[in-house]
XYZ file of C-alpha atoms in Angstrom:
776
model
C 121.802 -41.189 233.948
C 124.768 -39.850 234.246
C 126.255 -42.006 230.930
C 122.882 -41.050 229.680
C 123.895 -38.015 230.036
C 126.924 -38.220 228.399
C 125.351 -39.679 225.301
C 122.621 -37.009 224.745
C 125.867 -34.234 225.064
C 127.724 -36.359 222.522
C 124.464 -37.072 220.120
C 123.448 -32.805 219.921
C 127.901 -32.063 219.760
C 127.510 -34.300 216.383
C 123.618 -32.588 215.549
C 125.625 -29.036 215.825
C 128.835 -30.072 214.341
C 126.502 -31.760 211.241
C 124.856 -28.683 210.469
C 128.140 -26.428 210.692
C 129.455 -29.466 208.179
C 126.145 -28.340 205.818
C 126.280 -24.585 206.639
C 130.001 -24.881 205.399
C 128.949 -26.847 202.450
C 125.741 -24.803 201.039
C 128.078 -21.342 201.923
C 131.391 -22.709 199.506
C 128.955 -23.961 196.928
C 127.482 -20.409 197.520
C 130.821 -18.791 197.111
C 131.315 -20.831 194.009
C 127.503 -19.115 192.851
C 128.466 -16.124 192.811
C 131.891 -15.494 191.232
C 130.020 -16.780 188.791
C 127.111 -14.316 189.418
C 128.048 -11.287 186.151
C 130.106 -8.132 186.920
C 128.358 -4.877 187.272
C 130.538 -4.364 184.222
C 128.385 -6.845 182.320
C 124.384 -6.969 183.552
C 125.154 -3.252 181.737
C 126.623 -4.453 178.839
C 124.258 -6.635 178.182
C 121.304 -5.637 179.627
C 121.187 -7.783 181.682
C 118.637 -6.481 183.567
C 115.643 -5.715 180.706
C 115.048 -10.267 181.164
C 114.197 -8.666 185.604
C 111.884 -6.233 183.698
C 113.457 -3.128 184.245
C 113.724 -0.679 181.323
C 116.883 1.825 180.014
C 115.673 4.714 182.090
C 115.295 2.407 185.313
C 118.861 1.329 185.191
C 120.173 4.165 184.754
C 117.834 5.541 187.725
C 118.963 3.076 189.841
C 122.916 3.551 188.959
C 122.463 7.565 190.219
C 120.717 5.734 193.488
C 123.635 3.821 194.122
C 125.942 6.387 193.106
C 127.867 2.926 191.267
C 126.227 -0.247 188.511
C 124.705 -1.805 190.896
C 125.632 -5.552 191.250
C 123.376 -9.181 190.414
C 121.901 -9.485 194.037
C 121.280 -5.509 193.798
C 119.703 -4.923 190.197
C 117.113 -8.111 191.193
C 115.961 -6.433 194.684
C 115.137 -3.889 192.352
C 114.055 -5.138 190.144
C 110.790 -6.863 192.174
C 110.385 -3.609 194.399
C 109.655 -1.531 191.060
C 107.694 -3.900 188.836
C 104.243 -3.272 189.221
C 103.346 -5.572 191.227
C 105.281 -4.642 194.106
C 105.143 -0.045 193.675
C 102.186 0.348 191.241
C 104.350 2.203 189.021
C 101.708 2.341 186.150
C 98.196 2.506 188.871
C 99.533 5.087 191.459
C 97.837 7.415 189.696
C 94.924 6.363 189.637
C 94.816 4.239 192.647
C 95.363 8.224 194.692
C 91.412 8.704 193.411
C 89.716 6.452 195.468
C 88.151 7.392 198.486
C 89.919 5.270 201.883
C 89.146 7.102 204.917
C 85.783 7.754 207.529
C 84.947 7.409 210.328
C 84.495 3.674 211.178
C 88.033 2.822 208.803
C 90.539 1.870 211.233
C 94.371 0.849 209.186
C 93.214 2.084 206.103
C 95.873 1.417 201.891
C 99.880 0.744 202.487
C 99.492 -2.057 205.623
C 98.628 -5.951 204.783
C 95.549 -5.724 205.640
C 92.516 -2.922 205.764
C 90.606 -2.508 209.625
C 87.023 -1.364 209.970
C 85.252 -0.774 213.500
C 82.259 -3.012 214.379
C 81.609 -1.964 217.566
C 82.885 -2.644 221.366
C 86.854 -2.132 220.620
C 86.390 -4.516 217.984
C 86.875 -4.701 213.744
C 86.688 -6.633 211.068
C 90.009 -6.943 208.424
C 89.881 -7.582 205.463
C 91.551 -7.491 201.739
C 91.473 -9.235 197.639
C 94.292 -10.292 196.609
C 95.406 -11.861 192.887
C 97.497 -14.988 191.332
C 96.249 -15.239 187.797
C 100.025 -15.469 186.177
C 100.605 -18.733 188.590
C 97.571 -20.703 188.197
C 97.095 -20.677 184.095
C 100.937 -22.276 185.200
C 100.429 -23.988 187.908
C 96.203 -23.750 188.660
C 96.851 -25.499 192.033
C 99.939 -24.369 193.782
C 98.679 -20.784 192.551
C 95.088 -21.198 193.944
C 97.021 -23.021 197.596
C 99.341 -20.355 197.691
C 97.024 -17.060 196.714
C 94.659 -18.969 199.538
C 98.302 -18.814 201.668
C 98.780 -15.846 200.421
C 95.963 -13.682 202.283
C 95.596 -15.471 205.286
C 99.376 -14.391 205.913
C 97.784 -10.132 205.982
C 95.658 -10.967 207.379
C 96.466 -12.027 210.673
C 100.139 -9.674 209.978
C 97.793 -7.109 211.540
C 96.977 -9.656 214.092
C 93.586 -10.307 213.606
C 92.704 -14.362 213.231
C 90.167 -15.313 209.813
C 87.357 -16.450 209.586
C 86.864 -16.610 206.588
C 87.652 -17.152 202.660
C 85.839 -16.388 199.617
C 87.293 -15.800 196.111
C 86.392 -14.856 192.535
C 87.467 -16.861 189.982
C 87.047 -16.336 185.889
C 87.637 -19.053 182.917
C 87.525 -19.058 179.813
C 84.955 -21.558 177.793
C 84.362 -24.992 179.907
C 83.989 -26.647 176.438
C 88.117 -25.711 175.347
C 90.481 -29.257 177.233
C 92.700 -26.916 178.455
C 89.711 -24.410 180.638
C 88.393 -27.688 182.061
C 91.472 -28.097 183.637
C 92.373 -25.459 185.327
C 88.987 -24.547 186.248
C 88.931 -28.143 188.426
C 92.477 -27.875 189.314
C 92.445 -23.906 190.614
C 88.981 -25.325 192.979
C 91.293 -27.927 193.935
C 94.143 -25.683 194.697
C 91.515 -23.323 196.768
C 90.097 -25.995 198.579
C 92.952 -27.614 199.415
C 94.446 -25.762 201.512
C 91.461 -23.569 202.815
C 89.584 -27.140 204.175
C 93.577 -27.957 205.440
C 94.276 -24.752 207.309
C 90.627 -24.471 209.005
C 89.105 -21.287 207.317
C 85.674 -21.905 205.566
C 85.860 -20.886 202.510
C 81.759 -19.354 202.654
C 80.887 -17.428 198.871
C 82.867 -15.645 196.240
C 81.565 -15.822 192.782
C 83.077 -18.516 189.157
C 83.015 -16.446 186.025
C 82.767 -18.189 181.821
C 84.153 -16.717 178.900
C 86.429 -16.487 175.798
C 88.058 -13.230 177.778
C 89.780 -14.909 179.632
C 90.994 -18.184 178.033
C 94.813 -18.662 178.496
C 94.965 -16.006 181.061
C 91.569 -17.289 184.086
C 91.404 -14.724 186.709
C 91.937 -15.813 190.584
C 90.908 -13.458 193.206
C 90.973 -15.167 196.887
C 89.603 -13.229 200.236
C 89.816 -13.348 203.081
C 87.811 -11.600 205.949
C 89.422 -11.209 210.339
C 88.027 -10.053 213.035
C 90.334 -7.638 215.996
C 90.507 -6.608 219.449
C 90.875 -3.167 218.938
C 94.416 -3.143 221.694
C 96.103 -6.279 219.055
C 96.876 -4.363 215.850
C 99.428 -4.444 214.649
C 101.911 -2.261 211.522
C 105.033 -3.790 209.199
C 107.575 -0.772 211.033
C 110.562 -2.071 211.582
C 111.408 0.662 214.993
C 114.014 0.617 217.350
C 117.200 1.139 216.218
C 119.610 -1.805 217.158
C 116.625 -3.779 217.661
C 116.608 -8.017 216.233
C 114.599 -8.751 213.370
C 113.931 -12.227 213.896
C 112.604 -14.539 210.125
C 109.389 -17.045 211.120
C 108.821 -19.830 208.798
C 110.519 -22.821 207.026
C 113.344 -22.459 204.980
C 113.772 -20.659 202.530
C 113.657 -22.817 198.671
C 114.891 -21.487 194.886
C 110.263 -20.911 194.736
C 108.962 -17.980 193.759
C 111.552 -16.859 192.445
C 111.258 -13.774 190.453
C 107.173 -14.047 191.017
C 106.942 -10.885 191.783
C 107.878 -9.505 187.857
C 106.362 -12.605 186.460
C 103.424 -11.090 187.263
C 104.430 -7.965 186.121
C 104.802 -9.339 182.647
C 102.318 -10.536 180.172
C 101.449 -14.482 179.721
C 103.109 -15.701 176.395
C 103.844 -19.113 174.967
C 107.140 -18.929 176.980
C 105.540 -18.767 180.233
C 104.833 -22.647 181.036
C 108.831 -22.330 181.088
C 108.632 -19.960 184.249
C 106.701 -22.623 186.209
C 109.450 -22.535 188.907
C 108.161 -19.560 189.900
C 105.191 -20.226 190.603
C 105.519 -21.277 194.373
C 104.496 -24.259 196.896
C 102.278 -24.279 200.040
C 101.989 -25.720 202.638
C 98.613 -25.739 204.925
C 100.210 -27.791 207.640
C 103.355 -24.740 208.289
C 100.874 -21.865 207.736
C 98.489 -23.385 209.666
C 101.698 -23.620 212.701
C 103.038 -19.749 211.895
C 99.746 -18.957 212.169
C 99.030 -20.276 215.743
C 102.475 -19.315 216.856
C 102.703 -15.813 215.598
C 99.099 -14.744 216.969
C 100.574 -16.243 219.919
C 103.057 -14.064 220.059
C 101.040 -11.044 218.956
C 98.740 -11.865 221.475
C 102.016 -11.668 224.374
C 101.936 -8.130 223.386
C 106.185 -8.135 223.076
C 106.530 -7.396 219.052
C 106.639 -4.283 217.961
C 106.591 -5.119 214.186
C 105.551 -8.242 211.605
C 104.751 -8.446 208.060
C 104.815 -11.209 206.151
C 107.165 -12.150 203.174
C 105.268 -12.406 200.257
C 105.574 -10.649 197.144
C 109.589 -10.228 196.947
C 109.664 -12.437 198.894
C 112.679 -11.694 201.855
C 113.113 -8.406 199.815
C 109.723 -6.474 199.714
C 108.788 -7.460 203.548
C 112.511 -6.397 205.158
C 112.063 -3.012 202.560
C 109.060 -1.903 203.560
C 108.618 -1.979 207.763
C 112.632 -0.198 207.536
C 110.176 2.521 205.098
C 107.645 3.140 207.057
C 109.899 2.955 209.628
C 111.963 5.510 208.496
C 115.308 3.742 209.066
C 117.409 1.212 207.671
C 117.829 -2.962 208.093
C 121.027 -5.047 207.973
C 120.636 -8.817 207.363
C 123.326 -11.775 207.490
C 122.094 -13.523 205.168
C 123.927 -16.542 206.545
C 121.447 -17.208 209.612
C 118.133 -17.609 206.570
C 116.882 -21.149 207.596
C 117.891 -22.486 203.691
C 116.132 -25.763 202.294
C 118.713 -25.561 199.533
C 122.031 -25.610 199.336
C 124.272 -22.897 197.477
C 121.824 -20.574 197.319
C 122.559 -16.556 196.343
C 121.880 -13.820 198.544
C 119.993 -12.917 195.061
C 117.964 -16.315 195.515
C 117.961 -15.603 199.452
C 115.926 -12.286 199.029
C 114.218 -13.458 195.927
C 112.012 -16.544 196.770
C 109.035 -16.527 197.128
C 108.802 -20.036 199.068
C 105.815 -19.893 201.166
C 104.506 -19.668 204.743
C 107.655 -17.393 206.338
C 107.378 -14.145 208.524
C 109.443 -10.869 209.178
C 108.744 -9.435 212.713
C 110.847 -6.636 214.962
C 110.972 -6.689 218.747
C 113.617 -5.330 221.251
C 116.550 -8.136 222.771
C 114.918 -9.316 225.550
C 111.721 -10.859 224.641
C 113.992 -12.760 222.757
C 113.435 -15.967 225.200
C 110.124 -15.204 224.714
C 109.486 -15.476 221.330
C 112.035 -18.418 221.109
C 109.560 -20.592 224.256
C 106.568 -20.002 221.943
C 107.739 -20.628 217.735
C 109.902 -23.583 220.024
C 106.760 -24.451 221.338
C 105.049 -25.067 218.539
C 107.740 -26.533 216.482
C 108.406 -22.898 214.353
C 112.037 -21.793 212.984
C 112.500 -18.807 214.024
C 115.742 -17.528 213.788
C 117.200 -14.141 214.321
C 118.970 -12.623 210.577
C 120.278 -9.284 211.100
C 118.762 -5.886 212.986
C 117.193 -2.569 212.567
C 119.511 0.418 212.173
C 119.859 4.196 211.527
C 121.375 5.092 208.508
C 118.124 4.083 205.598
C 120.419 1.585 204.147
C 119.475 -2.256 203.143
C 122.295 -3.814 204.044
C 122.821 -7.434 202.735
C 126.264 -9.544 204.876
C 127.149 -12.491 203.600
C 129.853 -14.540 204.246
C 131.263 -11.407 206.876
C 131.117 -9.258 203.392
C 128.705 -6.634 202.229
C 127.568 -8.061 199.111
C 124.300 -4.964 198.350
C 123.704 -1.838 199.473
C 120.847 -0.447 198.718
C 119.147 3.070 200.525
C 115.670 2.235 201.654
C 113.939 5.244 200.606
C 115.044 4.483 196.736
C 114.184 0.829 197.317
C 109.867 1.918 199.030
C 109.806 4.937 198.403
C 111.238 6.389 194.717
C 110.420 4.193 192.013
C 109.303 6.142 188.931
C 105.675 6.986 188.092
C 104.157 7.041 185.210
C 101.061 8.499 183.520
C 100.628 6.015 180.830
C 98.976 7.730 177.946
C 95.125 6.281 176.758
C 92.720 6.471 174.564
C 89.109 5.865 174.110
C 89.232 2.997 172.171
C 86.613 3.039 168.689
C 84.486 0.538 170.358
C 83.010 2.863 173.016
C 81.637 5.407 170.411
C 80.552 2.310 168.233
C 78.366 1.332 171.174
C 77.039 3.724 172.468
C 75.585 4.077 170.150
C 73.738 0.444 169.320
C 70.352 -0.922 169.658
C 70.210 -3.296 171.844
C 66.197 -4.260 170.818
C 66.278 -4.670 167.608
C 66.676 -7.890 168.194
C 64.543 -10.380 166.992
C 61.536 -11.792 169.157
C 61.648 -14.173 171.062
C 58.427 -15.780 172.588
C 59.827 -18.734 173.255
C 60.626 -17.192 177.210
C 59.942 -20.681 178.995
C 63.080 -21.671 176.759
C 64.920 -19.170 176.753
C 65.357 -18.888 181.137
C 66.646 -22.285 181.141
C 69.259 -21.224 178.683
C 70.316 -18.870 180.630
C 70.312 -20.754 183.547
C 72.552 -23.802 182.253
C 75.222 -20.905 181.573
C 78.098 -21.966 183.951
C 77.453 -18.493 184.689
C 75.115 -18.510 185.735
C 74.080 -21.858 186.933
C 74.187 -22.597 190.550
C 78.177 -23.264 191.982
C 77.879 -26.269 194.012
C 80.381 -27.571 192.169
C 82.904 -25.958 192.839
C 81.973 -24.739 196.721
C 80.241 -29.180 197.557
C 84.706 -28.925 197.882
C 84.978 -26.033 200.372
C 84.332 -26.937 204.135
C 82.131 -23.744 204.754
C 81.532 -24.624 208.412
C 84.763 -25.226 209.878
C 84.444 -23.581 213.100
C 80.418 -23.131 213.722
C 80.352 -19.758 212.423
C 78.388 -19.998 208.749
C 75.226 -18.674 209.325
C 74.447 -18.473 205.577
C 76.869 -20.860 202.948
C 77.770 -20.237 199.548
C 74.677 -20.181 197.846
C 72.938 -16.837 198.933
C 73.624 -12.955 197.717
C 75.486 -12.650 200.482
C 78.096 -14.945 203.441
C 77.642 -14.080 207.026
C 79.382 -14.908 209.895
C 78.972 -15.263 213.110
C 80.921 -12.963 215.708
C 81.324 -15.364 218.521
C 79.817 -14.206 221.742
C 77.933 -11.444 219.996
C 74.733 -10.385 218.828
C 76.576 -9.000 215.564
C 77.732 -11.290 211.822
C 79.289 -9.582 208.924
C 78.482 -10.148 205.478
C 81.032 -10.974 202.338
C 81.201 -11.014 198.560
C 82.808 -9.820 195.733
C 81.374 -9.128 192.627
C 82.085 -7.358 188.750
C 80.786 -7.985 186.725
C 83.031 -7.890 183.075
C 81.224 -7.795 180.189
C 79.705 -4.413 181.657
C 83.112 -2.953 181.908
C 83.535 -4.137 179.090
C 81.005 -1.982 177.656
C 81.981 0.957 179.618
C 83.880 0.643 182.476
C 83.035 4.478 184.305
C 79.491 2.237 184.195
C 81.422 -0.628 184.745
C 83.175 0.111 188.349
C 80.328 2.158 189.059
C 78.007 -1.379 189.015
C 80.546 -3.802 190.245
C 80.108 -1.984 194.218
C 76.551 -1.102 194.014
C 75.758 -4.537 192.541
C 78.256 -5.732 195.964
C 76.588 -3.038 198.599
C 72.670 -4.971 197.472
C 74.072 -8.869 198.311
C 75.274 -7.377 201.609
C 72.312 -5.808 202.422
C 69.453 -7.665 200.542
C 71.735 -10.076 203.442
C 69.975 -7.880 206.452
C 73.652 -5.883 206.410
C 74.870 -2.398 206.015
C 78.115 -2.003 204.025
C 81.928 -1.206 205.177
C 84.226 -0.465 203.066
C 85.339 -2.019 200.272
C 88.802 -4.037 199.031
C 89.322 -3.907 195.368
C 91.036 -6.820 192.103
C 91.896 -4.072 189.773
C 92.179 -7.026 186.491
C 92.685 -5.541 183.240
C 95.087 -5.537 180.266
C 98.726 -4.758 179.575
C 98.860 -0.634 181.010
C 100.907 -0.105 177.782
C 98.102 -0.935 175.159
C 96.095 3.362 175.623
C 93.385 1.896 175.014
C 93.015 -0.521 178.163
C 94.804 2.348 180.653
C 91.933 4.083 179.196
C 89.734 1.440 180.670
C 91.571 1.713 184.298
C 90.842 5.569 183.697
C 87.625 4.697 183.592
C 87.068 1.611 185.988
C 88.223 3.765 188.616
C 86.156 6.473 188.431
C 83.497 4.741 188.664
C 84.246 2.958 191.832
C 84.963 6.204 193.352
C 82.002 7.743 192.782
C 80.251 5.104 193.735
C 82.126 4.355 197.001
C 81.169 7.986 198.045
C 77.965 7.965 196.898
C 77.538 4.904 198.977
C 80.041 5.199 201.849
C 82.202 2.620 201.355
C 85.612 3.239 201.545
C 88.388 1.549 199.805
C 91.242 -0.280 202.646
C 93.355 -1.905 199.907
C 93.696 -3.909 197.698
C 95.723 -5.094 194.614
C 96.545 -4.680 190.976
C 96.807 -6.919 188.201
C 98.057 -5.952 185.009
C 99.262 -8.034 181.612
C 96.549 -9.764 181.575
C 96.384 -10.754 177.639
C 96.141 -13.525 175.727
C 96.552 -14.661 172.584
C 93.363 -12.414 171.584
C 93.807 -9.191 173.488
C 93.002 -8.034 176.693
C 90.571 -9.649 179.110
C 87.449 -7.880 179.840
C 88.896 -5.606 182.333
C 87.402 -6.888 185.238
C 87.642 -4.739 188.996
C 86.525 -6.872 191.610
C 85.415 -5.698 194.013
C 85.437 -7.577 198.264
C 82.523 -6.204 200.814
C 82.491 -6.652 203.400
C 79.323 -5.322 205.615
C 78.125 -5.401 209.127
C 74.813 -7.451 210.918
C 73.639 -5.280 213.738
C 71.385 -8.013 215.166
C 71.517 -11.725 214.497
C 67.975 -11.642 213.481
C 68.163 -8.927 210.649
C 69.792 -12.098 208.300
C 68.293 -12.737 204.682
C 68.313 -14.785 202.239
C 67.394 -15.289 198.636
C 64.651 -18.196 199.012
C 61.599 -18.032 199.184
C 60.324 -18.939 202.819
C 56.619 -19.913 203.487
C 53.853 -20.451 201.107
C 51.643 -16.996 200.758
C 53.708 -14.220 201.213
C 53.648 -11.315 199.378
C 56.278 -11.004 196.493
C 57.172 -7.832 195.933
C 59.325 -6.591 193.089
C 61.463 -2.338 194.311
C 62.913 -0.644 190.781
C 62.300 0.129 187.627
C 62.776 -2.414 184.777
C 63.685 -0.786 181.801
C 65.025 -1.789 178.213
C 68.738 -3.006 179.408
C 70.398 -5.767 177.224
C 73.380 -4.551 176.726
C 76.263 -7.321 178.549
C 73.074 -9.044 179.994
C 73.497 -12.794 180.164
C 70.832 -13.147 177.895
C 71.733 -10.752 174.999
C 75.606 -13.081 175.712
C 73.790 -17.052 175.329
C 71.166 -16.275 172.787
C 72.228 -13.950 170.995
C 75.790 -14.532 170.863
C 77.134 -11.027 171.715
C 77.893 -8.752 173.443
C 77.461 -4.988 172.338
C 76.078 -2.258 173.176
C 75.396 0.218 176.536
C 75.655 -1.886 179.491
C 72.409 -1.098 182.176
C 72.583 2.230 183.625
C 72.991 2.889 188.134
C 71.283 6.059 189.195
C 73.923 6.825 192.669
C 71.152 8.528 194.663
C 68.861 6.630 192.878
C 70.403 3.025 194.182
C 71.289 4.756 197.617
C 67.630 5.759 198.693
C 66.970 1.461 197.046
C 69.947 -0.364 199.626
C 68.048 2.390 202.567
C 64.706 1.832 202.114
C 65.373 -2.337 202.029
C 67.529 -2.233 205.343
C 65.075 -0.937 207.011
C 62.669 -3.159 205.958
C 64.650 -5.754 207.429
C 65.748 -4.433 210.135
C 61.926 -3.818 211.117
C 60.714 -7.748 210.399
C 59.346 -6.385 207.589
C 60.967 -9.064 204.771
C 61.414 -12.775 204.454
C 63.619 -12.645 201.541
C 65.746 -10.773 199.186
C 67.276 -11.085 196.378
C 69.505 -9.012 194.950
C 68.539 -8.158 190.492
C 71.765 -8.993 188.765
C 72.996 -11.427 186.583
C 70.254 -13.461 184.221
C 66.942 -10.873 185.044
C 64.824 -10.823 186.629
C 63.295 -14.308 185.427
C 66.798 -15.706 186.219
C 66.516 -13.625 189.658
C 62.788 -15.289 190.495
C 63.806 -18.751 189.659
C 66.979 -18.511 192.919
C 64.057 -17.296 194.784
C 61.957 -20.582 194.154
C 65.005 -22.913 193.546
C 66.417 -21.879 196.642
C 63.332 -21.698 198.851
C 62.070 -25.227 196.982
C 58.397 -23.497 195.965
C 57.016 -22.326 193.387
C 55.009 -18.570 193.030
C 54.374 -15.931 190.887
C 53.987 -12.828 189.772
C 52.525 -9.820 188.102
C 55.372 -7.664 185.814
C 53.913 -4.158 185.485
C 56.285 -2.951 182.671
C 55.269 -0.909 179.616
C 56.896 -0.493 176.715
C 58.529 -3.395 177.157
C 58.553 -6.673 175.253
C 58.002 -9.739 177.574
C 61.763 -11.580 176.717
C 63.054 -7.407 177.002
C 61.100 -6.994 180.619
C 62.185 -10.696 181.494
C 65.834 -10.727 181.196
C 67.263 -6.770 180.991
C 69.754 -5.848 183.843
C 68.115 -3.096 185.302
C 70.096 -2.556 188.384
C 68.266 -1.087 191.355
C 66.708 -3.682 191.470
C 65.237 -6.589 194.483
C 63.029 -8.673 194.769
C 61.426 -9.092 198.487
C 58.781 -12.106 200.189
C 57.327 -11.036 202.940
C 54.629 -11.410 205.235
C 50.744 -11.297 202.564
C 49.345 -8.243 205.961
C 52.560 -6.439 205.866
C 52.910 -5.935 202.120
C 50.691 -2.523 201.885
C 52.566 -1.235 204.557
C 55.887 -2.566 201.725
C 54.534 -0.615 199.406
C 53.688 2.142 201.778
C 57.330 3.043 202.868
C 58.708 1.617 199.624
C 56.581 4.940 198.034
C 57.982 7.676 200.218
C 61.378 6.655 199.171
C 60.360 7.344 195.696
C 61.303 3.708 195.342
C 58.814 2.155 192.629
C 57.025 -1.526 192.909
C 56.862 -2.812 189.598
C 55.557 -5.951 190.350
C 53.409 -8.407 192.824
C 53.190 -11.514 193.416
C 52.169 -14.793 195.781
C 54.846 -18.209 196.911
C 53.747 -20.819 196.233
C 52.912 -24.278 194.240
C 54.826 -26.046 192.351
C 55.532 -23.887 189.426
C 57.851 -20.781 188.122
C 56.133 -17.983 186.470
C 55.259 -14.326 185.831
C 53.358 -12.480 183.581
C 54.225 -10.270 181.256
C 51.788 -6.283 180.823
C 48.865 -9.776 181.902
C 50.237 -11.647 179.531
C 51.129 -14.702 180.115
C 55.310 -14.884 179.749
C 57.501 -18.177 182.089
C 55.708 -20.196 183.036
C 57.761 -23.625 184.690
C 57.891 -26.642 186.463
C 60.444 -26.089 190.162
C 62.062 -28.654 190.092
C 62.693 -28.593 185.702
C 64.212 -25.353 186.282
C 66.862 -26.210 189.286
C 67.554 -29.490 187.145
C 68.981 -27.654 184.536
C 69.960 -24.938 186.931
C 72.639 -28.009 189.096
C 72.891 -30.003 185.677
C 74.599 -27.835 184.062
C 78.142 -27.271 185.511
C 78.045 -30.685 186.088
C 77.332 -31.591 182.992
C 80.428 -29.951 181.498
C 82.727 -31.959 183.977
C 82.547 -34.470 182.988
């Protein structure tokens, strides 16, 4: 036994010596690299900062804050902290227009994710973020690490992630490059979410030439938490130690934040190393160990290393506490030799966290991470001088004011100009197209459009049932996840129609919020709050900034009326391609509360003989519609109008009907109009139905494919139909259509005349085969 102990001691000593030797070699290599870094004078003379996205004026401000010229590490740190991705320097004035408080809001914008009370001491945590530029050049890892990053935002708040959603935009599937991006983005989302064991339950996928070369990959995560477990990213307590958790730092993702804050160009492919590499198995270990650490009650502050890596997490945690932070970079775990302070601070290697505890609790923390097999290393301490000070090899290699990094970035009020196309679209009459008389063929065209067609090719790659809490899987108006141990559930969705926003950003912004809320209500839930992902073009172009202003105003108006405050989100600008800006796409992620699981409602017709009702008024509104795009090949005119008070009455009425047990199915009428929505109800239910539509003064094709807002298709038990109609009338909600579930045909008559008559199976075949056929 003594010999065994001696051998073990010898092996341990040898390993320690090997590690010490490796560390010495790495430090020597790093010192050599640092000697080759440009001097402050060279940085200034050669304007090397411009390559990091720092303007001349910003450079002068940085010099003023430091009282000297910055060295290479310091200018790198400032460049990422002052990027649009981290500082919102172009969008901050607009974000202030959002309503961000409410009686249910526990944590609003400014933390890793927003938190909303759902009663009984529980809360829902959610956020959406983009990984657009990385996905454009490395789609698998770009999408995968986008998922990993949003998951960390949720569990850094102390919440258990319970669901993932995504909102995706691509160019035309007729293009081979688009097929490649689409296939690998979906694979990246599936690969990460499935491995970590969090169900991907919903989202949306849209295809349009506008997004060619610049896909949008927005990832949303939803978590559950008890009120007493809520955490914040603060570095409190002067003298408290700061710990690094997760895999070693590499050179992947360096300058990812600035890469996300510039336009994609032909040279962007050369920036492939800026894309991080994800490891979902490591993320699982980090997540479980961090949640256990939080449950132990010893955490003072915790934050993930997302955009700008160690730089952003350390500076923001210090700023929120009004403190400083001193980091000893020699202690940062490194997977590559010779890493410089610049590289360690700017790396966006994945699955890493930073946390603060009191020193006496270190043994407890270390025991947790050792048991999970996760690296945990003390890398610094909290200070009282308001500085972010970086030490390496016994020397101070950077010394910067925390407020200067986080709070004193210049904020720009960009010039705004209404584009000439807006006025032209406002005056265009979209009812003047030649009448389409073969509406059966038109419906099949719309159902075959990849944006409307079944997304089963996508979501069958996702594990939507892991954890066994998913009550409504992808394919209905909203996904629904049960809250274990209660009768409650959470409904969740992502929505936005970029064509609407392009034609009229104010109205398009309103509609994005209203449609999300409508989908939540159709699932039997009360809308709670939103998280948004504002995907726009270059804000330095006045027409783009005008779109942003208008869209934000429209969203803010809708949020106020519907009582769905904005609790967080993300801004992704500089989304451009060779043809100009993408369609402005302010994606809305919304979560709602199902008060009783019996209220969960889906879109498919349920039972032969049930009555079908169309609530809301159909108008001649084809601008920005799928029918206009697919059949007439244009996107022009005015999008549908939405009256917010009418929308509120409709949603409250339908939710009350659902909660009173009067509704069998509910489906929002949106892309593809009434014809597509009605077909989807039949396909989802596997049963036919007929509908008589009263649309006085409207041509048949317009009545069928108009995308007028504030409309919902309901099916109800026949003996309750009159009661439902009476309650709608009392609320001022028109009921324009009346029909019946049954048979094998999709039948719609407009103003008494036959219009659509298609077998359900034929419509289903076209709807389901569209994307698989294009991907062959």
